PDB file of C-alpha atoms in Angstrom:
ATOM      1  CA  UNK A   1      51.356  46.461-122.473  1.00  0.00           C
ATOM      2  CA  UNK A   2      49.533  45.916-125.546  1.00  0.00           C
ATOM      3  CA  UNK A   3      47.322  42.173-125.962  1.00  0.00           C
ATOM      4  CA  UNK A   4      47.046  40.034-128.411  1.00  0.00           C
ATOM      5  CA  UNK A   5      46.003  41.938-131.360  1.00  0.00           C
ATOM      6  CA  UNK A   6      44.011  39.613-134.150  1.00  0.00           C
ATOM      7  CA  UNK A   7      43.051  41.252-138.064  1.00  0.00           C
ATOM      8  CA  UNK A   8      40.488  41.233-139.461  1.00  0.00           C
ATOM      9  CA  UNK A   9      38.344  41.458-136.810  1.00  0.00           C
ATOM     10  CA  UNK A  10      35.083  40.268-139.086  1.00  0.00           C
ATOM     11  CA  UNK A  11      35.178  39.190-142.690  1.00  0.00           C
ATOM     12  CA  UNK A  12      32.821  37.175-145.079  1.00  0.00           C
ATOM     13  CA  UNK A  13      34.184  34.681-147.688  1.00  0.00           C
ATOM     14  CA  UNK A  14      32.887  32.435-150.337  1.00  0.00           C
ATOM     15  CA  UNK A  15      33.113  29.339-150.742  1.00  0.00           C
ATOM     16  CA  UNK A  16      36.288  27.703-152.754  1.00  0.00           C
ATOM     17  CA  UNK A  17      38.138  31.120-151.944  1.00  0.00           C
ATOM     18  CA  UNK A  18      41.136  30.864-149.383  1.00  0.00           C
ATOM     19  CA  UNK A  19      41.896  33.497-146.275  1.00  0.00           C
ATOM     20  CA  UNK A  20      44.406  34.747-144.340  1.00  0.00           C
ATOM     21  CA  UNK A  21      43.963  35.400-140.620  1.00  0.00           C
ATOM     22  CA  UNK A  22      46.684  37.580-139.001  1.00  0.00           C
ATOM     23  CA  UNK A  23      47.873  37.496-135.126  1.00  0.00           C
ATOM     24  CA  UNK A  24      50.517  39.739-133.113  1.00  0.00           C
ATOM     25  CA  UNK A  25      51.516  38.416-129.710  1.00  0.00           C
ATOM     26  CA  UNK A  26      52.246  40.049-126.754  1.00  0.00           C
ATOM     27  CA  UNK A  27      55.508  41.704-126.953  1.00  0.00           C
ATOM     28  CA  UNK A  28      58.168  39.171-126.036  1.00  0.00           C
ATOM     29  CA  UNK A  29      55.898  36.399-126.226  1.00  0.00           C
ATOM     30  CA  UNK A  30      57.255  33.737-128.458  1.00  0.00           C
ATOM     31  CA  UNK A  31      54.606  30.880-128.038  1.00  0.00           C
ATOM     32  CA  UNK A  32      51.540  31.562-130.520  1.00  0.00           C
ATOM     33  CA  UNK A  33      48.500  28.720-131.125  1.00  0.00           C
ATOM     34  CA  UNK A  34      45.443  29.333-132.474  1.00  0.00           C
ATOM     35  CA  UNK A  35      42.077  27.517-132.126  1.00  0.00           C
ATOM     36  CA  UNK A  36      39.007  27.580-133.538  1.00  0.00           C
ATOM     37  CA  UNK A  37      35.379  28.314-132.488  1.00  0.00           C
ATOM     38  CA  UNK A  38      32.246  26.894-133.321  1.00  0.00           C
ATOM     39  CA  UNK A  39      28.482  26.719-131.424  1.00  0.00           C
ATOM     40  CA  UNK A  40      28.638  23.193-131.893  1.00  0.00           C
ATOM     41  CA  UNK A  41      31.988  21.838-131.321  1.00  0.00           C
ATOM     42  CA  UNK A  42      33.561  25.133-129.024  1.00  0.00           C
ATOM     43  CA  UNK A  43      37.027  25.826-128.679  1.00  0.00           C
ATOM     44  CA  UNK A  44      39.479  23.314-130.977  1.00  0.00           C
ATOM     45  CA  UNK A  45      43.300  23.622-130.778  1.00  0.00           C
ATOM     46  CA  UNK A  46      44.628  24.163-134.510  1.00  0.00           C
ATOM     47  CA  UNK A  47      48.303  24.786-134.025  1.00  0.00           C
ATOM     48  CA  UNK A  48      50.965  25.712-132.236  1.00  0.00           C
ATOM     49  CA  UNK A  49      54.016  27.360-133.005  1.00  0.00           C
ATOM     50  CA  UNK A  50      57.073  28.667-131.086  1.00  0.00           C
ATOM     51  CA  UNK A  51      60.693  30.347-132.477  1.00  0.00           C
ATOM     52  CA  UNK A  52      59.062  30.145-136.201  1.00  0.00           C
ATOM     53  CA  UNK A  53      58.725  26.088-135.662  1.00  0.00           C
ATOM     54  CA  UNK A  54      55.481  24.352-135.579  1.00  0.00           C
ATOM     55  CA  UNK A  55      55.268  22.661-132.538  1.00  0.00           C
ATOM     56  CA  UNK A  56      51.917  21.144-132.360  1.00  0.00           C
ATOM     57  CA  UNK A  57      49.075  20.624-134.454  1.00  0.00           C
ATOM     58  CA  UNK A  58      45.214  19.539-134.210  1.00  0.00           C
ATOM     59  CA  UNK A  59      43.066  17.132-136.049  1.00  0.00           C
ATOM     60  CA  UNK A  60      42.261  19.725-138.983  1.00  0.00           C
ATOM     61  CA  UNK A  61      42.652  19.451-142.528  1.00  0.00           C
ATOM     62  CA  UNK A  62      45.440  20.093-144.306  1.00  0.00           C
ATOM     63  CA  UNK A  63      43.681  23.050-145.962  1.00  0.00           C
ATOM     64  CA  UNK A  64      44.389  24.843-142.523  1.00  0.00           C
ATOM     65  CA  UNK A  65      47.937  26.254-142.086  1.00  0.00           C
ATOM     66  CA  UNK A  66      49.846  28.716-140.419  1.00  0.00           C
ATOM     67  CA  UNK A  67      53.271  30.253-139.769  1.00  0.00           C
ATOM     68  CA  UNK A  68      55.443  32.681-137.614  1.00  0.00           C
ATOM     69  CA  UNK A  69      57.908  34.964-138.452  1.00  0.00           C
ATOM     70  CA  UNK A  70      60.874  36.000-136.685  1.00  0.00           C
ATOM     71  CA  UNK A  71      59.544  38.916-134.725  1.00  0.00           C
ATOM     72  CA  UNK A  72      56.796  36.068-133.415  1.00  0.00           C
ATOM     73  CA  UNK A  73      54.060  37.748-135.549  1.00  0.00           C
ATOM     74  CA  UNK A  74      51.771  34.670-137.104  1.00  0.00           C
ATOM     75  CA  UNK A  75      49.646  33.929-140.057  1.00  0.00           C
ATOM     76  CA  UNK A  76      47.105  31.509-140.465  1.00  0.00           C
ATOM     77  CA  UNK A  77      45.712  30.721-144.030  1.00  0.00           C
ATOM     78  CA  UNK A  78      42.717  28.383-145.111  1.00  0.00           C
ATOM     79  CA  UNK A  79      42.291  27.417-148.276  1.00  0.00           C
ATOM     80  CA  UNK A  80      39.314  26.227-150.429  1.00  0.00           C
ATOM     81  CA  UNK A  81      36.864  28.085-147.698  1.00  0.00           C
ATOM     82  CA  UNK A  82      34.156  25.553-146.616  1.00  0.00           C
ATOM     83  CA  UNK A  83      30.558  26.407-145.215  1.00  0.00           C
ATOM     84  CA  UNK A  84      31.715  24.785-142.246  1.00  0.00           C
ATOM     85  CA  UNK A  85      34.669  26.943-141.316  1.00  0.00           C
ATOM     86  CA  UNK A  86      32.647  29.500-140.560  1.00  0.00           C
ATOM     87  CA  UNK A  87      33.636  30.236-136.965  1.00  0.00           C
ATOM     88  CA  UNK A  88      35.725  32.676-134.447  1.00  0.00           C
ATOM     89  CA  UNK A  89      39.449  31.465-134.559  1.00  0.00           C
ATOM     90  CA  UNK A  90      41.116  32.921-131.753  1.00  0.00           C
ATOM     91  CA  UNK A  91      44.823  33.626-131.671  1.00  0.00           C
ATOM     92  CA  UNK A  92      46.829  32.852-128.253  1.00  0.00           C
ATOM     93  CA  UNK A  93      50.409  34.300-127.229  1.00  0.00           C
ATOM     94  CA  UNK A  94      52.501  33.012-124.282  1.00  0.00           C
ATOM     95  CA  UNK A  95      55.997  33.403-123.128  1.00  0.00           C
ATOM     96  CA  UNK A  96      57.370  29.977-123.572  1.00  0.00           C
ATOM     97  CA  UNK A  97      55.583  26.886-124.622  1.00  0.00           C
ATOM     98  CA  UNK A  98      55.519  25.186-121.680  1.00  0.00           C
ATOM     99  CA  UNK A  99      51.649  25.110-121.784  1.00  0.00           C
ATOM    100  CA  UNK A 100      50.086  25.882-117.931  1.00  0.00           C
ATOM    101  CA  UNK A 101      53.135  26.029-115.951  1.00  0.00           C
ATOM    102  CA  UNK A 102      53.675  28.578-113.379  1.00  0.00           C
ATOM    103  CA  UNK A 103      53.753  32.129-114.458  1.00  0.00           C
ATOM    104  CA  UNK A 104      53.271  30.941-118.625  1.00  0.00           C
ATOM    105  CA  UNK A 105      50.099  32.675-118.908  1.00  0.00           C
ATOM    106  CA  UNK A 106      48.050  32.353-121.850  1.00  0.00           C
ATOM    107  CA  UNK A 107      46.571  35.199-123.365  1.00  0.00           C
ATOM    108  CA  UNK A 108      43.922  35.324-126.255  1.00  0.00           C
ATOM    109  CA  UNK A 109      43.153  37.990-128.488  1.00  0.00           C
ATOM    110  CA  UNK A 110      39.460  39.253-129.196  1.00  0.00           C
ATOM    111  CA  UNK A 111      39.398  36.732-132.652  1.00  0.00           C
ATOM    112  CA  UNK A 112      38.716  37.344-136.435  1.00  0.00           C
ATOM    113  CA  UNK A 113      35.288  36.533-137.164  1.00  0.00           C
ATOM    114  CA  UNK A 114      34.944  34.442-140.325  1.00  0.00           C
ATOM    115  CA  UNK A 115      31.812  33.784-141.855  1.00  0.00           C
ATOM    116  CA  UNK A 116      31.609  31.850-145.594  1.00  0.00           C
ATOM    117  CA  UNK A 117      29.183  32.200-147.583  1.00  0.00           C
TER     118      UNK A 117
ATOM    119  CA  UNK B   1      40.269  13.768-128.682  1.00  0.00           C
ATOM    120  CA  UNK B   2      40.221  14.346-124.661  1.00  0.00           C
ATOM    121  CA  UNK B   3      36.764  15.886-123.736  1.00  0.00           C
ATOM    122  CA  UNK B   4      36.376  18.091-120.660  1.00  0.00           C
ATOM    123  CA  UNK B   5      32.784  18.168-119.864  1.00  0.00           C
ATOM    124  CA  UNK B   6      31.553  21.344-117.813  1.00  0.00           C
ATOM    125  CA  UNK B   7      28.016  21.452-115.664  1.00  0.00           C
ATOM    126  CA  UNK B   8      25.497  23.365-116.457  1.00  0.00           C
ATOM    127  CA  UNK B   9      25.594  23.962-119.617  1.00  0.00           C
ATOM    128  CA  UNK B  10      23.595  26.861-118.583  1.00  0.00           C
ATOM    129  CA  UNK B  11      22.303  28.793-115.424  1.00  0.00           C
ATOM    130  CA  UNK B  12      19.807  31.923-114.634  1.00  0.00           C
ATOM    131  CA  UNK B  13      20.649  32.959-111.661  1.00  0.00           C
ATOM    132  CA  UNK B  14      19.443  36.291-109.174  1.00  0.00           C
ATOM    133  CA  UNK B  15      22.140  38.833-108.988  1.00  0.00           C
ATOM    134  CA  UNK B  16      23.436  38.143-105.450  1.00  0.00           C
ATOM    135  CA  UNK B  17      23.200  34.516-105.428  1.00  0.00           C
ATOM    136  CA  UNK B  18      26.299  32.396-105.463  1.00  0.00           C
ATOM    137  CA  UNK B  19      27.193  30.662-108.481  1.00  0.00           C
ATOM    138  CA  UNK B  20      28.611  26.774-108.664  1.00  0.00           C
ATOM    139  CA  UNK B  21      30.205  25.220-112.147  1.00  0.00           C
ATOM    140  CA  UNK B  22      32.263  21.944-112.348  1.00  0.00           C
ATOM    141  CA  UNK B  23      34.368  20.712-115.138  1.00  0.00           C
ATOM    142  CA  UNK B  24      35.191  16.447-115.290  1.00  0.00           C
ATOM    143  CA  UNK B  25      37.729  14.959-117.432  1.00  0.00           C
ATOM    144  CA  UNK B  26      38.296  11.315-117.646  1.00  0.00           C
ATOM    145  CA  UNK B  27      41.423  11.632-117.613  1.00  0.00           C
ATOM    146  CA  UNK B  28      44.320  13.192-114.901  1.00  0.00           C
ATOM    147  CA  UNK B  29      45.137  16.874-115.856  1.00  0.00           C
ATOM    148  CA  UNK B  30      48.290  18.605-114.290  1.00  0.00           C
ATOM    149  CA  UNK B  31      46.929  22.117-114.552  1.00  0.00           C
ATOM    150  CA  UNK B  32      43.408  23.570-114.372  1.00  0.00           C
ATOM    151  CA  UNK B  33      42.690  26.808-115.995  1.00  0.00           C
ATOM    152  CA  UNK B  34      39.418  28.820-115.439  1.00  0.00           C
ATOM    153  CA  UNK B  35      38.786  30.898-118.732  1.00  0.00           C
ATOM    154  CA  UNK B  36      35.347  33.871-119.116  1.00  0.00           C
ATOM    155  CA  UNK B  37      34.634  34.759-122.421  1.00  0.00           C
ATOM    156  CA  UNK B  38      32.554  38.001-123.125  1.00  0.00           C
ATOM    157  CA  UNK B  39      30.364  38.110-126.339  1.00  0.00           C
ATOM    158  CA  UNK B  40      32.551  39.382-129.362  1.00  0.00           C
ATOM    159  CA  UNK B  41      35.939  38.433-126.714  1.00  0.00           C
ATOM    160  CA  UNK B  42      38.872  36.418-126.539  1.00  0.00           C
ATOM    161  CA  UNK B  43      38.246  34.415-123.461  1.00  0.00           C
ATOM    162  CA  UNK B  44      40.081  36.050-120.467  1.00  0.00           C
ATOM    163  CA  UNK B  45      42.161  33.817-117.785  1.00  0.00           C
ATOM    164  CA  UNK B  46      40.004  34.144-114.298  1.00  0.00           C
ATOM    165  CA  UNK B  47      42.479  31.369-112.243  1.00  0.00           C
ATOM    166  CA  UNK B  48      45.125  28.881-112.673  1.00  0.00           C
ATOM    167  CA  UNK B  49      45.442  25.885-110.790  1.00  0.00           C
ATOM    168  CA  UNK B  50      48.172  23.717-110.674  1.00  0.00           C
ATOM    169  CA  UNK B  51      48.341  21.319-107.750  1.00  0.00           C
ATOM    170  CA  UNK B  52      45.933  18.816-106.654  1.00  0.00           C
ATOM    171  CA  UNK B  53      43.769  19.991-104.011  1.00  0.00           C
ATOM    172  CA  UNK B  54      44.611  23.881-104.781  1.00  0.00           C
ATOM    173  CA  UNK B  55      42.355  26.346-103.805  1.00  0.00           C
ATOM    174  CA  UNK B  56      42.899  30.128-105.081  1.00  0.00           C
ATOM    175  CA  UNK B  57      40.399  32.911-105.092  1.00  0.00           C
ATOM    176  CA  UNK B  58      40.307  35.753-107.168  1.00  0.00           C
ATOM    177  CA  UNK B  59      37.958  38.495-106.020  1.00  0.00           C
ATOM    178  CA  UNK B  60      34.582  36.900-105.511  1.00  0.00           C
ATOM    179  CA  UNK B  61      35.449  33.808-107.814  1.00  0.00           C
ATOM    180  CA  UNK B  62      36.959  30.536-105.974  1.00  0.00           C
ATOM    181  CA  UNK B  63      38.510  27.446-107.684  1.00  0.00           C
ATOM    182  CA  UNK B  64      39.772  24.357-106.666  1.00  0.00           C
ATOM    183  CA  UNK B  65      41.365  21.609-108.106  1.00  0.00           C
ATOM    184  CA  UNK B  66      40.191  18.212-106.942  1.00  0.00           C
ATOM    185  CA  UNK B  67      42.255  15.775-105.481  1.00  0.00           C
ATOM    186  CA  UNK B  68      41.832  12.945-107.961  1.00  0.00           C
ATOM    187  CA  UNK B  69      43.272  15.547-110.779  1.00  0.00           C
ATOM    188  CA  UNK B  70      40.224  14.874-113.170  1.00  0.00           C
ATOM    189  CA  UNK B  71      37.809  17.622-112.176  1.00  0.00           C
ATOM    190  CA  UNK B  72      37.777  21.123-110.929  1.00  0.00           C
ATOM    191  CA  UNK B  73      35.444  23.801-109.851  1.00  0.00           C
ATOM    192  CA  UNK B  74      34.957  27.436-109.584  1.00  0.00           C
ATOM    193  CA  UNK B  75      32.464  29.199-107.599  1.00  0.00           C
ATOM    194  CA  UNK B  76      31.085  33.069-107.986  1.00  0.00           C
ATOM    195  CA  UNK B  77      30.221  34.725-104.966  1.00  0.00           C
ATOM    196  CA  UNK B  78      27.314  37.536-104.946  1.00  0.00           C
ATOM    197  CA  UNK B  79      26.612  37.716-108.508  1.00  0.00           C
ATOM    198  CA  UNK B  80      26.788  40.777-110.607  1.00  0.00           C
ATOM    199  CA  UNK B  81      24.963  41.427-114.090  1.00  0.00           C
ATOM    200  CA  UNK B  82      28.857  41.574-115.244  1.00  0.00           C
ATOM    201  CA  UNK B  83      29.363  38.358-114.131  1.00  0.00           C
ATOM    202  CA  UNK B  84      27.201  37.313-117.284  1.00  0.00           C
ATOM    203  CA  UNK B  85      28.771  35.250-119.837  1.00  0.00           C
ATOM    204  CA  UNK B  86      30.180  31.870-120.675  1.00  0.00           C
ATOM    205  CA  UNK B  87      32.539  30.375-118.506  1.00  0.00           C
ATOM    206  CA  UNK B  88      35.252  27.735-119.944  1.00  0.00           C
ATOM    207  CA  UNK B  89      37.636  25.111-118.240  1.00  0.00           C
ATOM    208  CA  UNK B  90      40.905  23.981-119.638  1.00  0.00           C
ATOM    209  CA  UNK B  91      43.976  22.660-119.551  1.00  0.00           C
ATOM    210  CA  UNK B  92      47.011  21.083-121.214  1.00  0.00           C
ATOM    211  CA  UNK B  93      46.593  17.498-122.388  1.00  0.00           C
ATOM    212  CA  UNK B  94      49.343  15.545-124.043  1.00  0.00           C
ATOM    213  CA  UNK B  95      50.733  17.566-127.395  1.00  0.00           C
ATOM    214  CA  UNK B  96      47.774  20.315-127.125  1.00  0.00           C
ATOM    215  CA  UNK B  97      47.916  23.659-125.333  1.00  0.00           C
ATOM    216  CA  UNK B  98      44.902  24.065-124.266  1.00  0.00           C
ATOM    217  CA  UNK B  99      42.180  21.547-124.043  1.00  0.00           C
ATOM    218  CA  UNK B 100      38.537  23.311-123.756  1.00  0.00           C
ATOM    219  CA  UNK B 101      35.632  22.804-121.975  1.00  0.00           C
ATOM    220  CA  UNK B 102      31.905  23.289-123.803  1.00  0.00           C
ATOM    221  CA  UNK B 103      31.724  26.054-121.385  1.00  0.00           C
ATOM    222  CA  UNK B 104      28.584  26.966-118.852  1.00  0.00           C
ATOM    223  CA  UNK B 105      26.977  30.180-120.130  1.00  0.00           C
ATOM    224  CA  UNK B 106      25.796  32.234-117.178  1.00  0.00           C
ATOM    225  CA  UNK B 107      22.968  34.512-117.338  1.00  0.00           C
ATOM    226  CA  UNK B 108      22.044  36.994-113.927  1.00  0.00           C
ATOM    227  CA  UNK B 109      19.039  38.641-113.644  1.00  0.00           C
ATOM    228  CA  UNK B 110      18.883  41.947-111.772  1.00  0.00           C
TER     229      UNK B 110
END
């Protein structure tokens, strides 16, 4: 079956200009979070969401946001693009939100590459 | 936040050698998860542990979840160069998903 697909799979940004990151779970996967990576402070949990609700969300700005649609499909936006959010931010699909139980594997997608300039 | 803090940060090792990483928390985890990520990759899920004391192999990779609940480790038998890249512990901690290692990047040399 087909992964976790992210898009755009690179882009470059300015600074003060906003982007929207784009993530398709796993078919029948309803659980989506997304995290973000940096060389200096690795993998960070952003959010969460399940059934179109946020469930959970990280110590981030509120200039980072997301949300699902009904067919599980997610968005992630940041707004007034800082130097500093340059980074991978890796999309995640699982079947139910109950994080690391049995059989709720999580799968990541391959990220979108963000780089502000 | 709740750190997970993986040893060594970094290893050259021969191909054929076997390969031992450890991940500490200071606090009790319910579930261990082994994560490799590839350069340009989404980290891939390697082994899941969710009992104290678990052991579970996968292939030539062995993990174990220790008995106190606050560390695990995962051992690589007979390296191959595709064993190369950065390996990442995790697990679920309190209202977060996934709680990430710094990861030990692993470099074999043929």
């Amino acid at each position: 079956k087909a992964g976790v697909t992210q898009t755009p799979r690179y882009l470059i940004k300015t600074r003060g200009q906003q982007v929207t990151l784009s993530c398709s779970p796993i078919s029948g996967h309803r659980s989506v979070s997304w995290y973000q990576q940096t060389p200096g402070q690795g993998l960070q949990f952003l959010f969460e969401y399940f059934s179109e609700t946020q469930r959970n969300k990280g110590n981030f700005p509120g200039r980072f946001s997301g949300r699902q649609f009904s067919n599980s499909r997610s968005e992630m936006n940041v707004s007034t693009l800082e130097l500093g959010d340059s980074a991978l931010y890796l999309c995640a699909s699982s079947l139910s939100g109950r994080t690391g139980s049995y059989g709720n594997t999580i799968y990541f997608g391959e990220g979108s590459w963000l780089t502000v300039v | 936040g709740q750190q997970l803090n993986q040893s060594p940060q970094s290893m050259f090792i021969q191909e054929g050698e076997d390969v031992s990483m450890n991940c500490t928390s200071s606090s009790i985890f319910n579930t261990w998860l082994w994560y490799k990520q590839d350069p340009g990759e989404g980290p891939v899920l390697l082994i899941a542990l969710y009992k104290a004391g678990e052991l579970t192999s996968n292939g030539r990779l062995t993990a174990q979840f220790g008995i106190t609940r606050k560390d695990s480790f995962l051992n690589i038998s007979a390296s191959i160069p595709s064993d190369v890249g950065i390996y990442f512990c995790a697990g679920p901690f309190g209202n977060t998903p996934l709680v990430f290692g710094k990861g030990t990047r692993l470099s074999v040399i043929a």
